[in-house]
Short mmCIF file of C-alpha atoms in Angstrom, two decimals:
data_model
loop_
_atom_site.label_atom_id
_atom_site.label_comp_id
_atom_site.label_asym_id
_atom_site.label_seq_id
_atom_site.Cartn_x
_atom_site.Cartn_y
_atom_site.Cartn_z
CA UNK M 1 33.72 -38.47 -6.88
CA UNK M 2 32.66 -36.11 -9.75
CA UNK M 3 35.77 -37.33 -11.91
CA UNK M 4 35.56 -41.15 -11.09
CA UNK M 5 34.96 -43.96 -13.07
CA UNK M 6 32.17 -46.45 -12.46
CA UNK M 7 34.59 -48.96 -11.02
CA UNK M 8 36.98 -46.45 -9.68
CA UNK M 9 33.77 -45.36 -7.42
CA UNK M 10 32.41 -49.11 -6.96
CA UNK M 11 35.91 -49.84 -5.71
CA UNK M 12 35.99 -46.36 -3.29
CA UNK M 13 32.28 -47.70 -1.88
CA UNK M 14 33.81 -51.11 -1.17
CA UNK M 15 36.86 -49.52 0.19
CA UNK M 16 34.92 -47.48 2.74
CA UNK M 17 32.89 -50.45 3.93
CA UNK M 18 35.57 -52.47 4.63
CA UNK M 19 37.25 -49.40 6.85
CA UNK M 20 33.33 -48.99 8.47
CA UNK M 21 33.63 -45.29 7.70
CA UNK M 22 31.06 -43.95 5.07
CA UNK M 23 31.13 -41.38 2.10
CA UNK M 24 30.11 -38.17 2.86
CA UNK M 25 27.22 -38.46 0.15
CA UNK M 26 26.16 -41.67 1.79
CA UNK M 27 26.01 -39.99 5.22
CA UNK M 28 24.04 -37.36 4.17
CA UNK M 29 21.32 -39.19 2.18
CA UNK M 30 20.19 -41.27 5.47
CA UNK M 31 17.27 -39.52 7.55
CA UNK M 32 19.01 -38.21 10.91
CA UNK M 33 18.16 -40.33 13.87
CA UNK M 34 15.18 -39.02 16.47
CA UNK M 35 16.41 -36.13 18.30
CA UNK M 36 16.33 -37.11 22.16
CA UNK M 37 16.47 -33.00 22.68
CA UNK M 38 12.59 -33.06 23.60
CA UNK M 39 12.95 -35.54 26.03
CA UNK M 40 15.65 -34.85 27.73
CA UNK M 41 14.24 -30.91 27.52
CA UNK M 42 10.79 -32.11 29.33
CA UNK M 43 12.10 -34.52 31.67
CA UNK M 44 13.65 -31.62 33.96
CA UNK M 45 10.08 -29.64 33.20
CA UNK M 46 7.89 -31.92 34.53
CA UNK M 47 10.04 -32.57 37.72
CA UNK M 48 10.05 -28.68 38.23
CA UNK M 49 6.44 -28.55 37.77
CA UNK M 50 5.77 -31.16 40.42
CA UNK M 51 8.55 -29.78 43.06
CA UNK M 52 6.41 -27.29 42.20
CA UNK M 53 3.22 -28.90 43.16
CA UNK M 54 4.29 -30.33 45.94
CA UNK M 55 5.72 -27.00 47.39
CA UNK M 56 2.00 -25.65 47.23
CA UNK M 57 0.17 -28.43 48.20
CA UNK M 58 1.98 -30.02 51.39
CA UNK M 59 1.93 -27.11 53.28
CA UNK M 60 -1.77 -26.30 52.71
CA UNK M 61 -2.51 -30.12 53.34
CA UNK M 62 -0.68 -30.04 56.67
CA UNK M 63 -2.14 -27.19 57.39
CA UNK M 64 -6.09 -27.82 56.94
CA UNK M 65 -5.06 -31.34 58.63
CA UNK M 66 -3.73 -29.23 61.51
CA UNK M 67 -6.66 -26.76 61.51
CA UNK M 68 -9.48 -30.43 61.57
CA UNK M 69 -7.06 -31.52 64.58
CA UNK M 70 -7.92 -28.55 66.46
CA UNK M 71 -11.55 -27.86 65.68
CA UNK M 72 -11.88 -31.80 66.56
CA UNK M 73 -10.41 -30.67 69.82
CA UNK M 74 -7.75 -33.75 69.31
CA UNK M 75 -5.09 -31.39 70.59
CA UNK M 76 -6.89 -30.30 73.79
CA UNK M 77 -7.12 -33.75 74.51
CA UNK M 78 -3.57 -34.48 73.83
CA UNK M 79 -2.58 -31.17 76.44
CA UNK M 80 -5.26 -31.58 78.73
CA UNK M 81 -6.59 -27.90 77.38
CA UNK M 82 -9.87 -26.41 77.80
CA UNK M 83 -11.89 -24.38 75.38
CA UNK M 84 -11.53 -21.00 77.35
CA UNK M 85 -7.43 -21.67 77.43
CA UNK M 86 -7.23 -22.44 73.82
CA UNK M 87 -10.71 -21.29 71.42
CA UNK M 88 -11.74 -23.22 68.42
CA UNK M 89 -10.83 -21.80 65.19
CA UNK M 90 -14.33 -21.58 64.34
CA UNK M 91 -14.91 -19.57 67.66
CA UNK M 92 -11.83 -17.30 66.68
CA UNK M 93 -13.39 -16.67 62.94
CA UNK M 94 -16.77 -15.74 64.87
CA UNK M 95 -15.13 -13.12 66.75
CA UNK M 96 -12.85 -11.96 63.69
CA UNK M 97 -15.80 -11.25 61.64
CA UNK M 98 -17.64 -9.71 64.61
CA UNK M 99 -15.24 -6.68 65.62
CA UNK M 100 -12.88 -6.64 61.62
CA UNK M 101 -13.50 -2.79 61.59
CA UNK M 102 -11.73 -2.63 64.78
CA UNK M 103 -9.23 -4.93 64.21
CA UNK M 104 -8.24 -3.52 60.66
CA UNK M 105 -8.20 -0.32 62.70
CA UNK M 106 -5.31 -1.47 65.28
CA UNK M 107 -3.61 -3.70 62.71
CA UNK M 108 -3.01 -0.75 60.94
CA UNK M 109 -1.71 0.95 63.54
CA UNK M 110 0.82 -1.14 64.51
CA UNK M 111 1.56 -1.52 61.49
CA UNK M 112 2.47 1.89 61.07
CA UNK M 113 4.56 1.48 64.03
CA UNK M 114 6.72 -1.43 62.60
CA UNK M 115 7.27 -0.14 59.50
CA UNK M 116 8.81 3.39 60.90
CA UNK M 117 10.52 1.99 63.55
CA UNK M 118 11.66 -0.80 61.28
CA UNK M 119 13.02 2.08 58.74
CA UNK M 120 14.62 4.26 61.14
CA UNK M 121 16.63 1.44 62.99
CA UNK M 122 17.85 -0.21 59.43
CA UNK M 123 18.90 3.17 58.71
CA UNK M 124 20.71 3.79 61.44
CA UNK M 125 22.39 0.65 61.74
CA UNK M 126 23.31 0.59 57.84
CA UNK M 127 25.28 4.38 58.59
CA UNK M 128 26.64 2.15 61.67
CA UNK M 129 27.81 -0.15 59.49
CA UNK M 130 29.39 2.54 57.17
CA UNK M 131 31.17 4.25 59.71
CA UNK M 132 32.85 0.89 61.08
CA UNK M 133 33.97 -0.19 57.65
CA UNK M 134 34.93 3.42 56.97
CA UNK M 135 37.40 3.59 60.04
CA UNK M 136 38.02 0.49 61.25
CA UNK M 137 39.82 1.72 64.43
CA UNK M 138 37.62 3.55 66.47
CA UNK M 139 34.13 2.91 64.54
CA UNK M 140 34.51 -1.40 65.15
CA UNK M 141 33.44 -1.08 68.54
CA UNK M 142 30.09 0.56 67.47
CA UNK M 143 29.03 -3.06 65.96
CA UNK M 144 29.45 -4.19 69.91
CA UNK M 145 27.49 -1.25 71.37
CA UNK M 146 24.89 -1.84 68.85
CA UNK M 147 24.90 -6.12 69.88
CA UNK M 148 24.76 -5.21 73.64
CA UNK M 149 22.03 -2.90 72.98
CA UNK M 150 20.29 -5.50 70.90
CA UNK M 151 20.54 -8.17 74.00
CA UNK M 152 18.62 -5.84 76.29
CA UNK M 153 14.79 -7.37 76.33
CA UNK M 154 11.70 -5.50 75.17
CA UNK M 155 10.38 -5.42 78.65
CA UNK M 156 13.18 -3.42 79.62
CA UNK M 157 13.55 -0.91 77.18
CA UNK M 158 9.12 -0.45 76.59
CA UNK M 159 9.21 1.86 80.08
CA UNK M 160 12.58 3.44 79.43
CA UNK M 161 11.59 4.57 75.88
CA UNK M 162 7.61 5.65 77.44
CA UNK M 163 9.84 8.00 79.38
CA UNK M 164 11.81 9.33 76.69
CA UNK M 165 9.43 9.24 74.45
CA UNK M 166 5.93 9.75 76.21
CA UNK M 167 3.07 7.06 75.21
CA UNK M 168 2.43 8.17 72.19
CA UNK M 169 3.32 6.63 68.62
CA UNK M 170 7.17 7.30 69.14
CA UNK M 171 7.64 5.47 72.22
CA UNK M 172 7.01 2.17 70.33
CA UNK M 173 8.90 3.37 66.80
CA UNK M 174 11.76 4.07 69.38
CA UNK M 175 11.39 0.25 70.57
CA UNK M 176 11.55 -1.65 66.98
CA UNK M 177 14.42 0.53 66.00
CA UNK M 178 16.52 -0.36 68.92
CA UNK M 179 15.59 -3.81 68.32
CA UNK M 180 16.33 -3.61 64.45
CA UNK M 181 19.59 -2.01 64.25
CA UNK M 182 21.90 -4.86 65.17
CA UNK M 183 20.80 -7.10 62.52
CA UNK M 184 21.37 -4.03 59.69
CA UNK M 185 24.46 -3.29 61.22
CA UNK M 186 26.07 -6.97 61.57
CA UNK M 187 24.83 -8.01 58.28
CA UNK M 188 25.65 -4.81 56.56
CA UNK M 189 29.37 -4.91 57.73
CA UNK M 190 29.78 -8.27 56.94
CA UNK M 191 28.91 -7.44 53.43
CA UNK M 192 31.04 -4.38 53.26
CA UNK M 193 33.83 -6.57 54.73
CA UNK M 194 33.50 -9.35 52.51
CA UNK M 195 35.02 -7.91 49.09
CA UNK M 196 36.68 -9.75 46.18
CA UNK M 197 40.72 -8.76 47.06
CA UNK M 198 41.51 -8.58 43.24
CA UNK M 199 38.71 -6.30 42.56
CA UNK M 200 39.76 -3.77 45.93
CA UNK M 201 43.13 -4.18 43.88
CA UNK M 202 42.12 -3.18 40.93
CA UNK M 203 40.37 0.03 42.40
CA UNK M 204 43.99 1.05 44.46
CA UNK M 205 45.81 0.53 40.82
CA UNK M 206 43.15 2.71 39.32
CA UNK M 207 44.15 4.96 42.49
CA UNK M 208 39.84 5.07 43.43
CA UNK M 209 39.38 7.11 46.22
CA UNK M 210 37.75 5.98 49.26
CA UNK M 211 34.43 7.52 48.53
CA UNK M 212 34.75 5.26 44.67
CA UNK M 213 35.55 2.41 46.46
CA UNK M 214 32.29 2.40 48.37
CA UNK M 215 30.06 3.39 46.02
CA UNK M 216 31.15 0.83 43.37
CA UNK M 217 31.62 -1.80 45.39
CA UNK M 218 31.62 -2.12 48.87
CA UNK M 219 27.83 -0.38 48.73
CA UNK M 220 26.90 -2.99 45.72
CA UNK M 221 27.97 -6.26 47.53
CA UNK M 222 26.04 -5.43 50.55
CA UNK M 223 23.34 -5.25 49.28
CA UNK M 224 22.25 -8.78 49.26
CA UNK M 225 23.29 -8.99 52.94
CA UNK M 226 21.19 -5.22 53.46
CA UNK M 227 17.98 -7.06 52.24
CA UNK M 228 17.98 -10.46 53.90
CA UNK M 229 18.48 -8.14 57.38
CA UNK M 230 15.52 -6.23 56.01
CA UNK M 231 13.55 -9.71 55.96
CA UNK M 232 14.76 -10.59 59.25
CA UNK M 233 13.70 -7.00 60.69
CA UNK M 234 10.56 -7.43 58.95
CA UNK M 235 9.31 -10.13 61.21
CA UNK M 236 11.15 -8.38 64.10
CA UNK M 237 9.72 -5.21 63.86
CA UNK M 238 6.12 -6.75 64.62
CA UNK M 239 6.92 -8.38 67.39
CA UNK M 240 8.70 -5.43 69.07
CA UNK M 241 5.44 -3.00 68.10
CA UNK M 242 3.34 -5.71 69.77
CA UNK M 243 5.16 -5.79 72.72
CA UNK M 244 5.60 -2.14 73.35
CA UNK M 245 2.10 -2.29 73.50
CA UNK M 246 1.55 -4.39 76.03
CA UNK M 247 2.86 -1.80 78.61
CA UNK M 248 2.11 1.78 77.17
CA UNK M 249 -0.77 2.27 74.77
CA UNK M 250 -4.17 3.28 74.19
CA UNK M 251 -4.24 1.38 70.59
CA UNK M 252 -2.96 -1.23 68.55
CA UNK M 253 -3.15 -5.27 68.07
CA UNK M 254 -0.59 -5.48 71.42
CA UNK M 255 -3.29 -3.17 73.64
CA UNK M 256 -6.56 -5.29 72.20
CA UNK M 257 -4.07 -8.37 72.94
CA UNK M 258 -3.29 -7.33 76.38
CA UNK M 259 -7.43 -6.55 77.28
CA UNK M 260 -8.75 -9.92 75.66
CA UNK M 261 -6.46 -11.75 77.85
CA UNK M 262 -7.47 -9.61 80.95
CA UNK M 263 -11.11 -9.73 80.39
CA UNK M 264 -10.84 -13.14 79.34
CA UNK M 265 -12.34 -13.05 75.65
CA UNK M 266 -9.72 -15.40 74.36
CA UNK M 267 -11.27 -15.63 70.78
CA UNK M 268 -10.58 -11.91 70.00
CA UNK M 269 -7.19 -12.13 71.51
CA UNK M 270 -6.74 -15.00 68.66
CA UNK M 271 -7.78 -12.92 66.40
CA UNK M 272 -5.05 -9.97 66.79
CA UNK M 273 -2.64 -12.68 67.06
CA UNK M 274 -3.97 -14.24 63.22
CA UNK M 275 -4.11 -10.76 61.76
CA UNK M 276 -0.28 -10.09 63.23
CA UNK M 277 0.90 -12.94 61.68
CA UNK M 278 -1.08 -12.01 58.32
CA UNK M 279 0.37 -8.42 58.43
CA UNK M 280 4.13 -9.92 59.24
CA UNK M 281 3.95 -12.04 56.22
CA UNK M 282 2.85 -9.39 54.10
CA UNK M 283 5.73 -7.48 55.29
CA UNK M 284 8.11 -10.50 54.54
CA UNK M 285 6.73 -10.44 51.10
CA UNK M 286 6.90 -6.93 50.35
CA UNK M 287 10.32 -6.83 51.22
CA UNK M 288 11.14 -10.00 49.38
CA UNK M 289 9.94 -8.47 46.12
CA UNK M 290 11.92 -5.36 46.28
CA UNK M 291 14.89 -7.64 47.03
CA UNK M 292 14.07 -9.16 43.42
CA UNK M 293 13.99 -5.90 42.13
CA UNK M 294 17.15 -4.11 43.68
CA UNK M 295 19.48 -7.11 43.10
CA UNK M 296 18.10 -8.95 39.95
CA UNK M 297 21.54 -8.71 38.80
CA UNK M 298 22.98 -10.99 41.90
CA UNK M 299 23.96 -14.48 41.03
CA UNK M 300 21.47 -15.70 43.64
CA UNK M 301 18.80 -14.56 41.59
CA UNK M 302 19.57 -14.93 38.36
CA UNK M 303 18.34 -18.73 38.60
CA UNK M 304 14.62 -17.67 40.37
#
């Protein structure tokens, strides 16, 4: 354009009209149209702020409506219940805030017991779970001891473990790690097991030993499968304490659970059943967290 004529550019304008495309001069002299970045950008925002929302406030909604339900006695009306068989919650809060020191007491206890037992048994069934992937051939069939042992109740392994163990604080860390192993070990294995082919490839071209093999990456993909057997053994390993209570103890949320019911003080019998579910979810969490941790760099968490 800088050599052109007055007409030679009038007829280059008229030219570029008639073919609807524009001169690059032209194009660049008119304003740019609204960007629709913004709200396309805080559409997705605001819906993830009220998912958000409404992830918070349903449950707490359903649950005060269920709590009012209860207090209103609508559900002992609906099965035919009486106060002694199921207390008020206001009657279980009295009796919470009437023996907490003893409570904290036994929830700690069993919580003790959990947590070992809960430790041991995921150890042991992660070196399970080593050993079968290891040597396939004679260590497989340890993954279906370990399941048949896991099918055997509570009941029946509380008195054969009080014998082994006497009734002391290992008779019950013996019972949650019996009843933890088989989820370590199954879920362990699988993840082990379940290995991109091209990347085992790669290691045999590189000629990786064995021991390389695991440690770079059968050991790292487990991992994700190691922690959500963690969070299922988390929740387990309460339930097992509690119930090797029940049979041989002197102490813990099971043993106060056991003597309410005998003596018939249903609200404190609540009560250790509230502050095991409080303590199980803390456990959940705590073990959630160091699964962000330990694995930040898994695809599954890159997007929380």
């Amino acid at each position: 354009m800088k050599g052109n004529t007055v007409g030679e550019a009038t007829l280059i304008s008229s030219h570029s009209q008639e073919d609807g495309s524009r001169p690059q001069a032209a194009m660049a002299s008119q304003p740019a149209p609204p960007s629709a970045a913004p709200a396309q950008n805080g559409r997705p925002r605001r819906r993830v702020r009220k998912a958000a929302i409404f992830r918070v406030i349903l449950p707490v909604l359903a649950g005060v409506l269920f709590l009012a339900l209860w207090e209103l006695q609508v559900i002992h009306a609906i099965f035919d219940l009486k106060k002694y068989q199921l207390p008020l919650p206001s009657a279980i809060v009295e009796a919470m805030g009437e023996n907490m020191s003893l409570l904290l007491s036994y929830t700690g206890y069993t919580l003790t017991e959990a947590v070992l037992g809960m430790l041991i048994g995921s150890a042991l069934g992660f070196i399970i779970a080593l050993v079968a992937t290891a040597w396939p051939r004679w260590g497989g069939g340890s993954l279906t001891l370990v399941a048949a042992l896991n099918a055997v109740p509570i009941v029946a392994l509380a008195p054969i473990m009080n014998l082994w163990f006497g009734d002391g604080l290992g008779s019950r860390i013996a019972i949650v790690a019996a009843t933890t192993m088989a989820a370590m070990a199954i879920n362990a294995y699988k993840g082990m097991a379940a290995i991109d082919p091209l990347a085992l490839d790669l290691m045999h071209s590189y000629a990786a030993p064995k021991s390389a093999v695991f440690r770079h990456l059968r050991i790292k993909n487990s991992l994700p499968y190691v922690f959500t057997a963690l969070k299922i053994n988390a929740t387990a390993s309460m339930i097992g304490a509690i119930v090797g209570e029940f049979f041989f103890s002197s102490r813990g949320l099971g043993y106060l659970l056991s003597n309410s019911i005998k003596v018939a003080k249903m609200p404190l019998g609540w009560s250790c059943i509230v502050l095991a579910a409080i303590a199980g979810v803390i456990f959940y969490l705590v073990v959630e967290r160091l699964e962000k941790v330990f694995i930040r760099w898994h695809p599954s968490r890159r997007a929380s």
